[in-house]
């Protein structure tokens, strides 16, 4: 039985808009059942002290895809609410260089950490001989971590190009795995802005939540380049994302002027066109429906070979399992298209 191009197009349109309708109804019906959170659940939450809160992270990471390690440096801008001689951060499977830890207060006073300890497998404690005064302070440190195989935190993912096995580095921070990439206040309520830079092999590409702000080469690190992304809006740590590897992409600009791209493994960009179409329509649909503009200058969606969930709604860089994003629109049936359209619409909503 032959199906006319117009009939097939109509079926595809119906798949897309039925997915959009389902997502819209879900948004309108959603309420957070805070009253159902039990006292026991609240007591079981491990929260950091509130004597200092983050306002900005400046992070430099250098992943090594040959050794599956990464080096990191960061400066966390803090608002110190109560004078304190110690700072406790979330940190998992990260080794902090004790000699690198220091705090500079807004008055110019500088303190070196007298000790660095690990009270639990998920925290690191910096002790200082004097109190950090109330006001603005800047905590700086260096560290080393692992590009793990757990599909959480900052991890490695394997893919194949023309029969050759290759590796990429990617992230999955929800719910509490940003601490595997950099020491931080890894709680949704501890929002801050993020300035992320990645020093990578010069033959690779890097993506982040925000557009690339600049790219430089440093003679001290031959064969590499450092890509810096624009500062992010205020957001939670679990929405931070970055990916390093080789990619192809297809792109479009929505009618509201948002640059949208779908990134794929090399040679698979054709399979990203359906999701690109769905994604651009979805952003425009929700902008028009709710009267609220998409707040970022770009939206990237990327297919990851090793991915534990279906997808993850990182701001500006949504990550997907390959089967949830890539599809051959010419050969796939309506149910397969509807499934991909639903996942894309859900993540962008």
CSV table of N, CA, C and O in Angstrom, one decimal, residues 19-32 285-286 288-292 342 346 349:
chain,number,residue,atom,x,y,z
A,19,UNK,N,2.1,15.0,20.9
A,19,UNK,CA,3.2,15.0,22.0
A,19,UNK,C,3.2,16.4,22.7
A,19,UNK,O,3.2,16.5,23.9
A,20,UNK,N,3.0,17.5,21.9
A,20,UNK,CA,3.0,18.8,22.5
A,20,UNK,C,1.8,19.0,23.4
A,20,UNK,O,1.9,19.6,24.5
A,21,UNK,N,0.6,18.5,23.0
A,21,UNK,CA,-0.6,18.6,23.8
A,21,UNK,C,-0.4,17.8,25.1
A,21,UNK,O,-0.8,18.3,26.1
A,22,UNK,N,0.1,16.6,25.0
A,22,UNK,CA,0.3,15.8,26.2
A,22,UNK,C,1.2,16.5,27.2
A,22,UNK,O,1.0,16.6,28.4
A,23,UNK,N,2.3,17.1,26.7
A,23,UNK,CA,3.3,17.8,27.6
A,23,UNK,C,2.6,19.1,28.2
A,23,UNK,O,2.8,19.4,29.4
A,24,UNK,N,1.8,19.8,27.4
A,24,UNK,CA,1.2,21.0,27.9
A,24,UNK,C,0.2,20.7,29.0
A,24,UNK,O,0.2,21.4,30.0
A,25,UNK,N,-0.6,19.7,28.8
A,25,UNK,CA,-1.5,19.3,29.8
A,25,UNK,C,-0.8,18.9,31.1
A,25,UNK,O,-1.2,19.2,32.2
A,26,UNK,N,0.4,18.2,30.9
A,26,UNK,CA,1.2,17.8,32.1
A,26,UNK,C,1.7,19.0,32.9
A,26,UNK,O,1.7,19.0,34.1
A,27,UNK,N,2.1,20.1,32.1
A,27,UNK,CA,2.6,21.3,32.8
A,27,UNK,C,1.5,22.0,33.6
A,27,UNK,O,1.7,22.4,34.7
A,28,UNK,N,0.4,22.1,32.9
A,28,UNK,CA,-0.7,22.8,33.6
A,28,UNK,C,-1.3,22.1,34.8
A,28,UNK,O,-1.8,22.7,35.7
A,29,UNK,N,-1.1,20.7,34.8
A,29,UNK,CA,-1.7,19.9,35.9
A,29,UNK,C,-0.7,19.8,37.0
A,29,UNK,O,-1.0,19.3,38.1
A,30,UNK,N,0.6,20.2,36.8
A,30,UNK,CA,1.6,19.9,37.7
A,30,UNK,C,1.6,20.8,39.0
A,30,UNK,O,1.4,22.0,38.9
A,31,UNK,N,1.6,20.2,40.1
A,31,UNK,CA,1.8,20.9,41.4
A,31,UNK,C,2.7,20.1,42.3
A,31,UNK,O,2.7,18.9,42.3
A,32,UNK,N,3.6,20.8,43.0
A,32,UNK,CA,4.6,20.2,43.8
A,32,UNK,C,3.9,19.8,45.2
A,32,UNK,O,3.5,20.7,45.9
A,285,UNK,N,6.3,26.9,20.1
A,285,UNK,CA,4.9,26.6,20.6
A,285,UNK,C,4.8,27.1,22.1
A,285,UNK,O,3.8,27.7,22.4
A,286,UNK,N,5.7,26.7,22.9
A,286,UNK,CA,5.6,27.1,24.3
A,286,UNK,C,5.8,28.6,24.6
A,286,UNK,O,5.2,29.1,25.4
A,288,UNK,N,4.9,30.9,22.5
A,288,UNK,CA,3.6,31.5,22.1
A,288,UNK,C,2.5,31.2,23.1
A,288,UNK,O,1.7,32.0,23.5
A,289,UNK,N,2.4,29.9,23.6
A,289,UNK,CA,1.3,29.5,24.4
A,289,UNK,C,1.4,30.2,25.8
A,289,UNK,O,0.4,30.6,26.3
A,290,UNK,N,2.6,30.2,26.4
A,290,UNK,CA,2.7,30.8,27.7
A,290,UNK,C,3.1,32.3,27.7
A,290,UNK,O,3.0,33.0,28.8
A,291,UNK,N,3.5,32.8,26.6
A,291,UNK,CA,3.9,34.2,26.5
A,291,UNK,C,5.2,34.5,27.2
A,291,UNK,O,5.4,35.6,27.7
A,292,UNK,N,6.0,33.5,27.4
A,292,UNK,CA,7.3,33.6,28.0
A,292,UNK,C,8.4,33.2,27.1
A,292,UNK,O,8.4,32.1,26.6
A,342,UNK,N,7.7,13.1,21.6
A,342,UNK,CA,7.3,13.2,23.0
A,342,UNK,C,8.5,13.5,23.9
A,342,UNK,O,8.4,14.4,24.8
A,346,UNK,N,9.1,16.9,25.9
A,346,UNK,CA,9.1,16.8,27.4
A,346,UNK,C,10.4,17.6,27.9
A,346,UNK,O,10.3,18.3,28.9
A,349,UNK,N,10.2,21.4,27.5
A,349,UNK,CA,9.1,22.0,28.3
A,349,UNK,C,9.7,22.5,29.6
A,349,UNK,O,9.1,23.4,30.2
